[in-house]
Coordinates of C-alpha atoms and ligand atoms in Angstrom, one line a residue:
Chain A
X1 CA 1.9 17.2 -2.2
X2 CA 1.5 14.5 0.3
X3 CA 4.6 12.4 -1.4
X4 CA 7.1 15.1 -0.1
X5 CA 6.2 13.5 3.4
X6 CA 8.8 11.7 3.1
X7 CA 10.3 12.5 6.9
X8 CA 9.6 9.4 9.4
X9 CA 9.0 7.0 6.8
X10 CA 10.1 3.7 7.4
X11 CA 12.1 2.4 4.2
X12 CA 12.1 -1.0 4.0
X13 CA 15.4 -2.8 2.8
X14 CA 17.7 -5.8 5.0
X15 CA 20.9 -4.3 6.4
X16 CA 22.6 -4.6 9.8
X17 CA 21.2 -1.1 11.2
X18 CA 17.3 -2.4 10.5
X19 CA 17.7 -5.8 12.6
X20 CA 19.3 -3.5 15.5
X21 CA 17.3 -4.2 18.6
X22 CA 14.7 -0.7 18.6
X23 CA 15.6 -0.7 21.9
X24 CA 19.1 -0.1 21.6
X25 CA 18.2 2.1 18.3
X26 CA 16.5 4.8 20.9
X27 CA 19.3 4.6 22.9
X28 CA 21.8 5.3 20.4
X29 CA 19.8 7.5 19.5
X30 CA 19.4 9.8 22.6
X31 CA 23.3 8.9 23.2
X32 CA 24.0 10.3 19.7
X33 CA 22.3 13.5 20.5
X34 CA 23.9 14.0 23.6
X35 CA 27.6 13.6 21.9
X36 CA 26.2 16.2 19.7
X37 CA 25.4 18.7 21.9
X38 CA 28.7 17.8 23.7
X39 CA 30.8 18.4 20.9
X40 CA 31.7 22.0 21.0
X41 CA 34.4 22.7 18.0
X42 CA 34.2 21.1 14.8
X43 CA 36.4 18.6 14.7
X44 CA 34.1 17.1 17.1
X45 CA 31.1 17.5 15.4
X46 CA 33.0 16.4 12.0
X47 CA 33.1 12.6 13.6
X48 CA 29.6 12.7 14.7
X49 CA 29.1 13.2 10.7
X50 CA 31.6 10.6 10.0
X51 CA 29.7 8.1 12.4
X52 CA 26.1 9.3 11.2
X53 CA 27.3 8.8 7.4
X54 CA 28.9 4.9 8.6
X55 CA 25.4 3.7 10.1
X56 CA 24.0 5.3 6.8
X57 CA 26.1 3.5 4.2
X58 CA 25.2 0.3 7.0
X59 CA 21.5 1.0 6.3
X60 CA 21.6 0.6 2.8
X61 CA 19.3 3.6 2.6
X62 CA 20.3 6.3 -0.1
X63 CA 21.9 9.4 0.8
X64 CA 19.0 11.6 -1.3
X65 CA 16.8 10.2 0.4
X66 CA 17.9 10.7 3.8
X67 CA 19.4 13.9 3.0
X68 CA 15.5 15.0 2.2
X69 CA 14.5 14.5 5.5
X70 CA 16.5 18.0 6.4
X71 CA 13.7 19.7 3.9
X72 CA 11.5 20.3 6.5
X73 CA 13.8 22.3 8.5
X74 CA 15.4 23.8 5.9
X75 CA 13.9 26.9 6.5
X76 CA 14.4 27.2 10.8
X77 CA 18.1 26.3 9.4
X78 CA 19.0 28.9 7.0
X79 CA 17.0 31.4 9.6
X80 CA 19.4 30.2 12.5
X81 CA 22.2 30.5 9.8
X82 CA 21.5 34.2 8.6
X83 CA 20.9 35.3 12.3
X84 CA 24.1 33.7 13.0
X85 CA 26.2 35.3 10.2
X86 CA 24.9 38.9 10.1
X87 CA 24.9 39.7 13.9
X88 CA 27.3 37.0 16.1
X89 CA 30.6 39.2 15.7
X90 CA 33.8 38.4 17.8
X91 CA 37.1 39.1 16.7
X92 CA 38.9 35.5 16.8
X93 CA 40.5 35.0 13.8
X94 CA 40.5 31.3 12.4
X95 CA 42.0 31.8 9.1
X96 CA 44.5 34.7 7.4
X97 CA 42.6 38.0 6.9
X98 CA 40.9 40.2 9.7
X99 CA 38.7 39.1 11.9
X100 CA 35.7 41.8 10.4
X101 CA 34.8 40.9 6.8
X102 CA 32.0 43.4 5.9
X103 CA 30.1 45.8 7.5
X104 CA 27.0 47.7 6.9
X105 CA 24.4 49.5 9.8
X106 CA 23.7 46.3 12.5
X107 CA 24.7 43.8 10.4
X108 CA 28.5 42.8 11.0
X109 CA 29.9 39.4 9.3
X110 CA 32.6 37.8 11.0
X111 CA 34.6 35.0 10.8
X112 CA 33.9 33.7 13.9
X113 CA 30.4 34.6 12.9
X114 CA 31.2 32.4 9.9
X115 CA 32.1 29.3 11.6
X116 CA 29.6 29.8 14.4
X117 CA 27.0 29.7 11.9
X118 CA 28.8 26.4 9.7
X119 CA 28.8 24.7 13.5
X120 CA 25.2 25.1 14.2
X121 CA 23.8 24.3 10.7
X122 CA 25.9 21.1 10.8
X123 CA 24.6 20.6 14.3
X124 CA 20.9 20.7 13.4
X125 CA 21.4 18.2 10.2
X126 CA 22.9 16.2 11.9
X127 CA 20.0 16.3 14.5
X128 CA 17.2 15.9 11.9
X129 CA 19.1 13.2 10.1
X130 CA 20.0 11.1 13.0
X131 CA 16.5 11.2 14.3
X132 CA 15.3 10.0 10.7
X133 CA 17.5 7.4 10.4
X134 CA 15.6 6.1 13.4
X135 CA 12.4 5.9 11.8
X136 CA 13.8 4.8 8.6
X137 CA 15.1 1.6 10.4
X138 CA 12.8 0.5 12.5
X139 CA 8.8 -0.4 11.7
X140 CA 6.6 1.9 13.4
X141 CA 5.5 -1.4 15.6
X142 CA 8.6 -2.3 16.7
X143 CA 9.2 1.5 18.0
X144 CA 6.4 1.7 20.0
X145 CA 7.6 -2.0 21.1
X146 CA 10.9 -0.2 22.5
X147 CA 9.2 2.8 23.9
X148 CA 7.4 0.9 25.6
X149 CA 9.9 -1.6 27.0
X150 CA 12.3 1.0 28.1
X151 CA 9.8 2.9 29.9
X152 CA 8.2 -0.5 32.5
X153 CA 10.4 0.6 35.0
X154 CA 7.4 3.6 35.0
X155 CA 5.1 0.9 36.1
X156 CA 6.3 0.7 39.4
X157 CA 5.1 4.6 39.8
X158 CA 1.6 3.2 38.1
X159 CA 2.4 5.2 34.9
X160 CA 0.0 3.9 32.1
X161 CA 3.1 2.3 29.8
X162 CA 1.0 0.0 28.3
X163 CA -1.7 2.7 27.6
X164 CA 0.6 4.7 26.1
X165 CA 2.3 2.5 23.9
X166 CA -1.1 1.5 22.9
X167 CA -2.0 4.7 21.7
X168 CA 1.3 5.4 19.8
X169 CA 1.1 2.4 17.7
X170 CA -2.7 2.9 16.7
X171 CA -1.4 6.4 16.1
X172 CA 1.3 5.2 13.5
X173 CA -1.1 2.5 12.7
X174 CA -3.3 5.1 11.3
X175 CA -1.0 7.5 9.7
X176 CA -0.7 6.1 6.2
X177 CA -4.5 5.4 6.3
X178 CA -5.2 8.8 7.0
X179 CA -3.2 10.0 4.4
X180 CA -4.8 7.7 1.4
X181 CA -7.9 9.1 3.0
X182 CA -6.8 12.9 2.6
X183 CA -5.5 11.9 -0.6
X184 CA -8.9 10.7 -1.6
X185 CA -10.6 13.3 -0.3
X186 CA -8.4 16.1 -2.1
X187 CA -8.9 14.1 -5.7
X188 CA -12.2 14.2 -5.4
X189 CA -13.1 17.9 -4.1
X190 CA -10.6 19.1 -7.2
X191 CA -12.3 16.9 -9.5
X192 CA -15.3 19.4 -8.2
X193 CA -13.1 22.1 -9.1
X194 CA -11.5 22.9 -5.8
X195 CA -8.2 24.6 -5.8
X196 CA -6.2 23.4 -3.0
X197 CA -3.1 24.4 -3.7
X198 CA -3.4 28.2 -5.1
X199 CA -4.3 31.6 -3.6
X200 CA -3.7 33.4 -0.8
X201 CA -3.5 32.3 3.0
X202 CA -6.9 33.2 3.3
X203 CA -8.3 31.5 0.3
X204 CA -5.8 28.5 1.4
X205 CA -7.5 27.7 4.6
X206 CA -11.2 28.3 3.5
X207 CA -10.4 25.7 0.4
X208 CA -9.4 23.1 3.7
X209 CA -12.4 23.0 5.2
X210 CA -14.1 20.6 2.3
X211 CA -11.2 18.5 3.0
X212 CA -11.2 18.9 7.0
X213 CA -14.8 17.9 7.8
X214 CA -14.8 14.6 5.7
X215 CA -11.0 13.3 7.5
X216 CA -12.4 14.1 10.7
X217 CA -15.6 12.5 10.3
X218 CA -14.0 9.8 8.5
X219 CA -11.3 9.4 11.3
X220 CA -14.2 9.4 13.9
X221 CA -15.6 6.7 12.4
X222 CA -12.6 4.6 12.2
X223 CA -12.1 5.0 15.7
X224 CA -15.5 3.7 16.1
X225 CA -14.7 0.5 14.2
X226 CA -11.5 0.0 15.7
X227 CA -12.9 0.4 19.0
X228 CA -15.8 -2.0 18.6
X229 CA -13.5 -4.5 17.0
X230 CA -11.3 -4.2 20.2
X231 CA -14.2 -4.9 22.0
X232 CA -15.3 -7.9 20.3
X233 CA -12.1 -9.3 20.9
X234 CA -12.2 -9.0 24.5
X235 CA -9.1 -6.6 24.4
X236 CA -8.9 -5.0 27.9
X237 CA -5.5 -3.4 28.6
X238 CA -1.8 -4.8 29.5
X239 CA -2.0 -6.9 32.5
X240 CA -0.5 -10.4 31.4
X241 CA -0.3 -9.4 27.7
X242 CA 2.2 -11.2 26.0
X243 CA 3.9 -10.5 23.3
X244 CA 3.6 -11.4 19.4
X245 CA 7.7 -10.7 19.1
X246 CA 10.1 -10.5 22.2
X247 CA 13.0 -8.3 21.7
X248 CA 16.3 -10.0 22.0
X249 CA 20.2 -8.6 22.2
X250 CA 22.1 -10.2 19.9
X251 CA 26.1 -9.8 19.7
X252 CA 25.2 -7.0 16.3
X253 CA 23.4 -4.6 19.4
X254 CA 26.8 -5.2 21.1
X255 CA 28.9 -4.2 18.6
X256 CA 26.8 -1.2 17.9
X257 CA 26.8 -0.6 21.2
X258 CA 30.7 -0.5 21.6
X259 CA 30.8 2.0 18.7
X260 CA 28.1 4.6 20.4
X261 CA 30.1 4.3 24.0
X262 CA 33.2 4.9 22.1
X263 CA 31.8 7.8 20.0
X264 CA 30.6 9.1 23.3
X265 CA 34.1 8.3 24.9
X266 CA 35.6 10.4 22.1
X267 CA 33.6 13.2 22.3
X268 CA 33.6 13.5 25.7
X269 CA 37.6 13.9 26.4
X270 CA 37.3 16.8 23.6
X271 CA 35.0 18.5 25.8
X272 CA 37.7 18.3 28.3
X273 CA 40.7 18.9 25.9
X274 CA 39.6 20.7 23.2
X275 CA 41.7 20.2 19.9
X276 CA 40.6 23.5 17.9
X277 CA 38.2 25.0 20.1
X278 CA 35.8 27.2 18.6
Chain B
X1 CA -16.5 13.9 -26.8
X2 CA -14.3 10.9 -27.5
X3 CA -11.6 9.0 -25.1
X4 CA -8.6 8.1 -26.8
X5 CA -6.0 6.0 -24.9
X6 CA -2.9 4.7 -26.5
X7 CA 0.3 3.0 -24.6
X8 CA -1.0 4.5 -21.2
X9 CA 1.1 3.2 -18.3
X10 CA 1.4 4.2 -14.8
X11 CA 3.2 3.4 -11.8
X12 CA 2.7 4.5 -8.2
X13 CA 5.6 6.0 -6.3
X14 CA 7.9 5.5 -9.7
X15 CA 11.7 5.7 -8.0
X16 CA 10.8 3.9 -4.8
X17 CA 10.9 0.9 -3.1
X18 CA 7.0 1.0 -2.7
X19 CA 6.5 1.8 -6.6
X20 CA 3.9 -0.3 -7.6
X21 CA 2.9 -0.5 -11.0
X22 CA -0.7 -0.2 -12.0
X23 CA -1.1 0.3 -16.1
X24 CA 1.0 -1.3 -18.8
X25 CA 0.2 0.0 -21.9
X26 CA -3.2 0.6 -22.1
X27 CA -4.9 1.6 -25.8
X28 CA -8.8 2.1 -26.1
X29 CA -11.0 4.7 -27.1
X30 CA -14.4 5.5 -26.0
X31 CA -16.7 7.2 -28.1
X32 CA -19.1 9.7 -27.5
X33 CA -22.8 8.4 -26.4
X34 CA -21.8 5.6 -25.3
X35 CA -22.3 3.7 -22.1
X36 CA -18.9 2.2 -21.3
X37 CA -18.2 -0.3 -18.6
X38 CA -15.3 -0.7 -17.1
X39 CA -14.6 -4.4 -15.4
X40 CA -11.4 -6.0 -13.8
X41 CA -10.5 -7.9 -10.3
X42 CA -9.8 -5.6 -7.4
X43 CA -5.9 -3.7 -8.2
X44 CA -6.5 -4.5 -11.5
X45 CA -5.6 -0.7 -12.3
X46 CA -9.6 0.8 -12.7
X47 CA -9.6 3.5 -11.1
X48 CA -6.2 4.9 -11.6
X49 CA -7.3 4.7 -15.4
X50 CA -10.5 6.2 -14.9
X51 CA -8.6 8.8 -12.7
X52 CA -6.8 9.6 -15.6
X53 CA -9.8 10.7 -18.0
X54 CA -10.2 14.2 -15.9
X55 CA -6.5 14.7 -15.2
X56 CA -6.5 14.0 -11.4
X57 CA -3.8 11.4 -12.5
X58 CA -1.0 12.5 -15.0
X59 CA 1.2 11.2 -17.4
X60 CA 4.6 12.4 -16.8
X61 CA 5.0 14.5 -19.7
X62 CA 2.1 16.4 -18.3
X63 CA 4.4 17.3 -15.3
X64 CA 7.6 18.3 -16.2
X65 CA 7.9 21.6 -18.6
X66 CA 10.9 20.0 -20.9
X67 CA 9.9 16.7 -20.6
X68 CA 10.1 14.3 -24.0
X69 CA 6.6 13.4 -25.5
X70 CA 7.0 9.5 -24.7
X71 CA 4.6 7.5 -27.5
X72 CA 1.8 8.1 -24.5
X73 CA -1.6 9.5 -26.1
X74 CA -4.3 10.8 -24.1
X75 CA -6.8 12.9 -25.3
X76 CA -10.0 13.6 -23.9
X77 CA -12.4 15.3 -27.3
X78 CA -10.0 18.4 -28.1
X79 CA -8.0 18.0 -24.8
X80 CA -4.6 16.6 -24.8
X81 CA -4.3 15.2 -21.0
X82 CA -0.3 14.8 -22.2
X83 CA 0.3 18.2 -22.5
X84 CA 1.5 20.0 -19.5
X85 CA 0.0 23.6 -20.8
X86 CA -3.6 21.7 -21.0
X87 CA -6.5 23.5 -19.1
X88 CA -7.2 21.2 -16.8
X89 CA -9.5 23.2 -15.0
X90 CA -11.8 23.6 -17.9
X91 CA -11.1 19.8 -18.2
X92 CA -12.6 18.7 -15.3
X93 CA -15.8 21.1 -16.1
X94 CA -16.0 18.3 -18.6
X95 CA -15.1 15.3 -17.0
X96 CA -17.8 14.8 -13.9
X97 CA -16.0 12.3 -11.4
X98 CA -18.1 10.3 -9.0
X99 CA -15.4 8.6 -6.9
X100 CA -16.2 5.2 -5.2
X101 CA -18.7 6.3 -1.7
X102 CA -18.8 9.8 -3.1
X103 CA -21.1 10.4 0.2
X104 CA -17.7 10.8 1.7
X105 CA -16.9 13.7 0.3
X106 CA -19.7 15.6 1.4
X107 CA -18.6 18.3 4.1
X108 CA -21.1 21.4 3.3
X109 CA -24.1 22.5 6.4
X110 CA -26.5 22.8 4.0
X111 CA -27.4 19.8 1.0
X112 CA -27.9 23.3 -1.1
X113 CA -24.4 24.6 -0.4
X114 CA -22.5 21.3 -1.1
X115 CA -24.1 21.2 -4.6
X116 CA -23.6 24.4 -5.2
X117 CA -19.9 23.8 -4.5
X118 CA -18.8 22.7 -7.7
X119 CA -20.7 25.1 -9.3
X120 CA -19.3 28.2 -7.9
X121 CA -16.2 26.3 -8.5
X122 CA -16.0 26.0 -11.9
X123 CA -18.3 29.5 -12.9
X124 CA -16.0 31.3 -14.8
X125 CA -16.6 34.5 -13.1
X126 CA -18.9 35.0 -9.7
X127 CA -22.4 33.7 -10.9
X128 CA -25.5 35.2 -9.7
X129 CA -27.8 34.0 -6.8
X130 CA -30.5 33.1 -9.2
X131 CA -28.5 31.3 -11.5
X132 CA -26.6 29.1 -8.6
X133 CA -30.4 28.0 -7.3
X134 CA -31.4 27.1 -10.1
X135 CA -28.8 24.9 -11.8
X136 CA -28.4 23.6 -8.1
X137 CA -32.5 22.8 -8.3
X138 CA -32.3 21.2 -11.5
X139 CA -29.3 19.0 -10.2
X140 CA -30.8 18.1 -6.8
X141 CA -34.8 17.0 -8.7
X142 CA -32.4 15.1 -11.4
X143 CA -30.8 12.8 -8.9
X144 CA -34.6 11.8 -7.3
X145 CA -34.5 13.9 -4.1
X146 CA -37.0 16.4 -3.4
X147 CA -35.7 19.7 -3.7
X148 CA -37.6 21.9 -1.0
X149 CA -37.4 19.3 1.7
X150 CA -33.7 18.6 1.3
X151 CA -32.3 22.1 0.5
X152 CA -31.8 23.0 4.2
X153 CA -31.1 19.9 5.5
X154 CA -27.4 18.7 6.4
X155 CA -26.5 16.6 4.1
X156 CA -25.5 14.5 6.9
X157 CA -29.1 14.0 7.6
X158 CA -30.0 12.1 4.6
X159 CA -30.2 8.0 4.8
X160 CA -27.5 6.2 2.7
X161 CA -29.1 6.0 -0.6
X162 CA -30.1 9.8 -0.6
X163 CA -26.9 10.5 0.3
X164 CA -25.4 8.8 -2.6
X165 CA -27.6 10.8 -4.6
X166 CA -27.0 14.4 -3.3
X167 CA -22.9 13.5 -4.1
X168 CA -23.7 12.6 -7.5
X169 CA -26.0 15.9 -8.1
X170 CA -22.8 18.0 -6.4
X171 CA -20.6 16.6 -9.9
X172 CA -23.3 16.7 -12.3
X173 CA -24.4 20.2 -11.4
X174 CA -22.0 21.4 -14.1
X175 CA -23.5 19.1 -16.3
X176 CA -20.2 17.6 -17.7
X177 CA -20.1 16.1 -21.6
X178 CA -19.0 12.7 -19.6
X179 CA -19.6 11.6 -16.4
X180 CA -17.3 8.8 -14.9
X181 CA -18.4 6.4 -12.1
X182 CA -16.1 4.5 -9.7
X183 CA -18.6 1.6 -8.6
X184 CA -21.3 3.9 -8.2
X185 CA -23.4 1.0 -6.7
X186 CA -20.9 -0.3 -4.3
X187 CA -22.1 -1.1 -0.9
X188 CA -26.2 -0.6 -1.9
X189 CA -29.0 -2.7 -1.2
X190 CA -30.7 -3.8 -4.0
X191 CA -33.1 -1.2 -4.2
X192 CA -30.8 1.2 -4.1
X193 CA -28.3 -0.4 -7.1
X194 CA -31.7 -0.6 -9.1
X195 CA -32.6 2.9 -8.1
X196 CA -28.5 4.0 -9.0
X197 CA -28.4 2.3 -12.6
X198 CA -32.2 3.8 -13.4
X199 CA -30.6 7.1 -12.7
X200 CA -27.5 6.9 -14.7
X201 CA -29.6 5.6 -17.8
X202 CA -32.1 8.8 -17.0
X203 CA -28.6 11.3 -17.1
X204 CA -27.5 9.6 -19.9
X205 CA -30.5 10.6 -22.1
X206 CA -31.0 14.1 -20.8
X207 CA -27.8 14.9 -19.2
X208 CA -24.6 13.7 -20.2
X209 CA -23.8 12.4 -23.3
X210 CA -21.2 9.8 -22.7
X211 CA -21.4 7.3 -19.5
X212 CA -17.9 6.0 -18.1
X213 CA -19.0 3.2 -15.1
X214 CA -16.4 1.5 -13.2
X215 CA -18.3 -2.1 -11.6
X216 CA -18.1 -5.6 -10.4
X217 CA -21.7 -6.4 -10.6
X218 CA -21.8 -7.9 -13.9
X219 CA -25.5 -8.4 -14.0
X220 CA -25.4 -4.6 -14.0
X221 CA -23.0 -4.5 -17.0
X222 CA -25.0 -7.1 -19.1
X223 CA -27.9 -5.1 -18.6
X224 CA -26.5 -1.6 -19.3
X225 CA -23.1 -1.2 -21.2
X226 CA -22.4 -0.6 -24.8
X227 CA -19.0 -1.8 -24.5
X228 CA -16.7 -3.2 -21.8
X229 CA -13.2 -3.2 -20.9
X230 CA -11.8 -5.8 -18.9
X231 CA -8.8 -5.1 -17.1
X232 CA -6.3 -7.8 -15.6
X233 CA -3.3 -6.9 -13.9
X234 CA -3.3 -3.3 -15.4
X235 CA -3.7 -4.3 -18.9
X236 CA -6.9 -4.2 -20.9
X237 CA -7.6 -8.3 -21.8
X238 CA -10.5 -7.3 -23.8
X239 CA -12.9 -4.4 -24.8
X240 CA -16.2 -6.1 -26.1
X241 CA -20.1 -5.4 -26.3
X242 CA -21.2 -7.6 -23.2
X243 CA -23.0 -9.4 -26.2
X244 CA -19.5 -11.3 -27.7
X245 CA -18.1 -10.6 -24.2
X246 CA -19.9 -12.3 -22.1
X247 CA -19.6 -15.8 -24.4
X248 CA -16.0 -16.1 -23.6
X249 CA -17.4 -17.5 -20.5
X250 CA -13.9 -19.6 -19.5
X251 CA -11.3 -16.5 -19.9
X252 CA -13.6 -14.5 -18.1
X253 CA -13.6 -16.8 -15.1
X254 CA -10.1 -17.8 -15.5
X255 CA -9.5 -13.8 -14.8
X256 CA -11.0 -14.0 -11.6
X257 CA -14.3 -12.7 -12.7
X258 CA -18.1 -13.3 -12.3
X259 CA -20.1 -13.6 -15.0
X260 CA -23.6 -12.5 -15.6
X261 CA -27.3 -14.9 -14.1
X262 CA -27.8 -15.2 -18.2
X263 CA -24.6 -16.6 -18.7
X264 CA -24.9 -18.8 -16.6
X265 CA -28.0 -20.2 -17.1
X266 CA -26.8 -20.3 -21.1
X267 CA -24.1 -22.1 -20.2
X268 CA -26.2 -24.4 -18.0
X269 CA -28.3 -25.4 -20.9
X270 CA -25.4 -25.6 -23.4
X271 CA -23.7 -28.4 -20.9
X272 CA -27.2 -29.7 -21.6
X273 CA -27.6 -29.3 -25.1
X274 CA -29.5 -26.5 -25.7
X275 CA -27.9 -23.5 -27.3
X276 CA -29.1 -20.2 -27.1
X277 CA -28.0 -17.1 -28.8
X278 CA -28.4 -14.0 -27.0
X279 CA -27.0 -10.7 -25.8
X280 CA -27.1 -11.4 -22.4
X281 CA -29.8 -9.1 -21.2
X282 CA -32.8 -10.9 -19.3
X283 CA -35.1 -9.6 -21.9
X284 CA -33.3 -10.8 -25.0
X285 CA -32.3 -14.6 -22.9
X286 CA -36.3 -14.8 -22.3
X287 CA -37.3 -14.2 -25.5
X288 CA -35.1 -16.2 -26.8
X289 CA -36.2 -19.0 -24.7
X290 CA -39.7 -18.8 -25.8
X291 CA -38.7 -19.3 -29.5
X292 CA -37.2 -22.2 -28.8
X293 CA -40.7 -23.9 -28.3
X294 CA -41.8 -25.7 -25.3
X295 CA -40.6 -29.1 -26.8
X296 CA -36.9 -28.7 -26.3
X297 CA -37.1 -27.2 -22.6
Ligands
LIG1 N1 -2.7 6.0 -3.9 C1 -1.7 4.8 -4.2 N2 -0.6 4.5 -3.9 C2 0.3 3.4 -4.0 N3 -0.3 2.5 -5.0 C3 -1.7 2.4 -5.5 C4 -2.2 3.7 -4.9 N4 -3.8 3.3 -5.8 C5 -3.6 1.9 -5.8 N5 -2.3 1.8 -6.1 C6 -2.0 0.3 -6.4 O1 -2.2 0.2 -7.9 C7 -2.8 -0.8 -8.2 C8 -4.1 -0.4 -8.8 O2 -5.1 -0.6 -8.1 P1 -6.6 0.7 -8.6 O3 -6.3 1.3 -9.7 O4 -7.3 1.4 -7.6 O5 -7.6 -0.8 -8.7 P2 -8.7 -1.0 -8.5 O6 -9.5 0.1 -9.0 O7 -8.8 -1.8 -9.9 O8 -9.4 -2.0 -7.9 C9 -3.0 -1.6 -7.2 O9 -2.1 -3.0 -6.8 C10 -3.1 -1.2 -6.0 O10 -2.5 -1.5 -5.2
LIG2 MG1 -10.9 1.0 -7.7

C-alpha cells in the first residue's frame, strides 16, 4: 500500500534533465504552469503537452511511471470532467451535428461541454505530471538548495530563508525513513492480527491508532536525537555557512531556458491571436 | 507444524530501479520442536526470510490471481503460503512474530490492553472478559512480569527489558505453535540478554512447540539452538547443528561472521597442538578439557 506512493520520488538515472540546475528547473516549472494557464485553446495545450513529453523522454523516465503520478488526483480529474460534461451547456458547435447532444432533467451534454472537460482534464494532467517531473529528476537536497538560493533576496527583509530550507530538507530527508518505520510498525501490528486495510471507515480510523502512536513516538525520538547530533556538531544557523555543492549555470541550462522562453512566447502569441478559440 | 521452504526467492521493489534481491533460491526445513537459529551478516536476508513464515512477505503466486506457481514451495504445517486462497489470518495466529525492537510496537494506554490487542484480534467471536483476562494474565506472568503490578501501568513507564517482555507477551498471548523472533536480545545489557534467552527456553518448554530466532550472538546460538542456518547474500550456506557448524571456523570467519567463545578456545588450543572435540557449549567444553587430564594442559 505504501508502494503506491510514487508521486514525488526521485528517479535515479542520468539524463540531460537530471543534470540541469535545480533553480532553473524550479523556474521552468513556474513558467510552465503560467504557460498552461495562459493556454486558452486545445492547440496551445497540445503544444505544452508536446514540450512535456519531450522533457519526459529527455529525462529517460518510463512513461508508465510518470502516468502513475496522476493516480493520486484521478478522482478530482474525473469529478471535474463529469461536472463540466453534464452541466456546462453552451451552443457552440465544433463538429458537424447538433450542439445539444443529450438532455435529461437538469443534465445537458453539449459539444461545448465535452470540449471544455477535455480541455480541463488535459490541463490538470499536465500540471500534475509537470510538477512530478521536477521531483522525479531532482534530489530533495538539490531541490531545497535551489529553493534556498531562489529565496535569497528575501534575506534582506530578514526572512529566515536558511532555516526554512533546513526545515524542508530535514522533512524531505525523513520521509523515506518514516515510511520505512510505518511499514515496520504496520507489519508488527499485522502480525498481532490487526486488519489495517479492511472494514468500514470507523473501523479503519480505530485500526490506525496502533500504528500512529508508535510512529509519533519514534518521530519524536528521532527529532530529539537529531537535535542532539546537531548540537554536538556546534550547528548554529545559516550565517557564514558555505555549501558543499555550489550551484552553477551551464550551457545545458541556457538551452533549456531558450526552450522555455520559446514556449512561453508561443503561448502568449496564441493568447493574443487565438487560432481555434474554445 | 513443520516449515518447508524450497527455491524461495524474494526481491524488494521488483521491477523498479530500487530492486534489491534479498533471498536467492533458499531451501530449508525446520522440524517441529526445534530451537532453530538463523545467522548471517547484516543484509544477508535473515529478516526477509523470517517475515515469509507468517505471510507478512508473500510469494508472487500468493498475491496475484491466476499467477502460475513457479516451483517455489513454502508450507507451514498445513498452510500452503504460495496459494492465494490460504487463510493468512489463521496462519498468523499459529506463527507468532516478534520483530526487532518489539517495544516499538507498544501503543495502548495500559500493559493489559496492549497484550490483549492480539488476543482480541485473533478471537473467532468477541471473547468474554474473563477469557481475555485469563489469557493476558498467563502471558504476562510467563514472560516474568508481575501481573498485578504492571497490568494498569502504561507500557511506556516500564524499563527497557520490561518493555521488551511486555511486547513479547503481546505476541505469545494467542499461544502460537511457532514463535519467530528477530534478534530478540538486540540492544539489551548482558543480564537482559540472559533473561530473554532463559525466557525463550521456558516458552519453548511450556508454550510454543517451535522457536526460530535470528541472532548475531554466536554464544547464544551455540548454547541454545538445535540447528542453525547460515545466510549470506540471500543464499543459505549451511544448515547444521552448532556442534558441526562451529567446526568450520575458517569458513564462518570468511563469511564475516563471528564464532562462539568456545570455538575460539578450541581453535587456540588446536594451534598449540591440543585437539578437543566438543559440541561448543561451555559445559561440554569444560567437561572435555577436564577429561584430558592435567598433564596436557
Ligand atoms: N523494506 C525494504 N525495502 C527494500 N529493500 C529492503 C527492505 N528490507 C530489506 N531490504 C534489503 O534486502 C536485503 C536483506 O535485508 P534483511 O532481510 O533485512 O537482512 P538482515 O535481516 O539479514 O539484516 C538488504 O540488502 C536490504 O537492504
Ligand atoms: Mg534484520
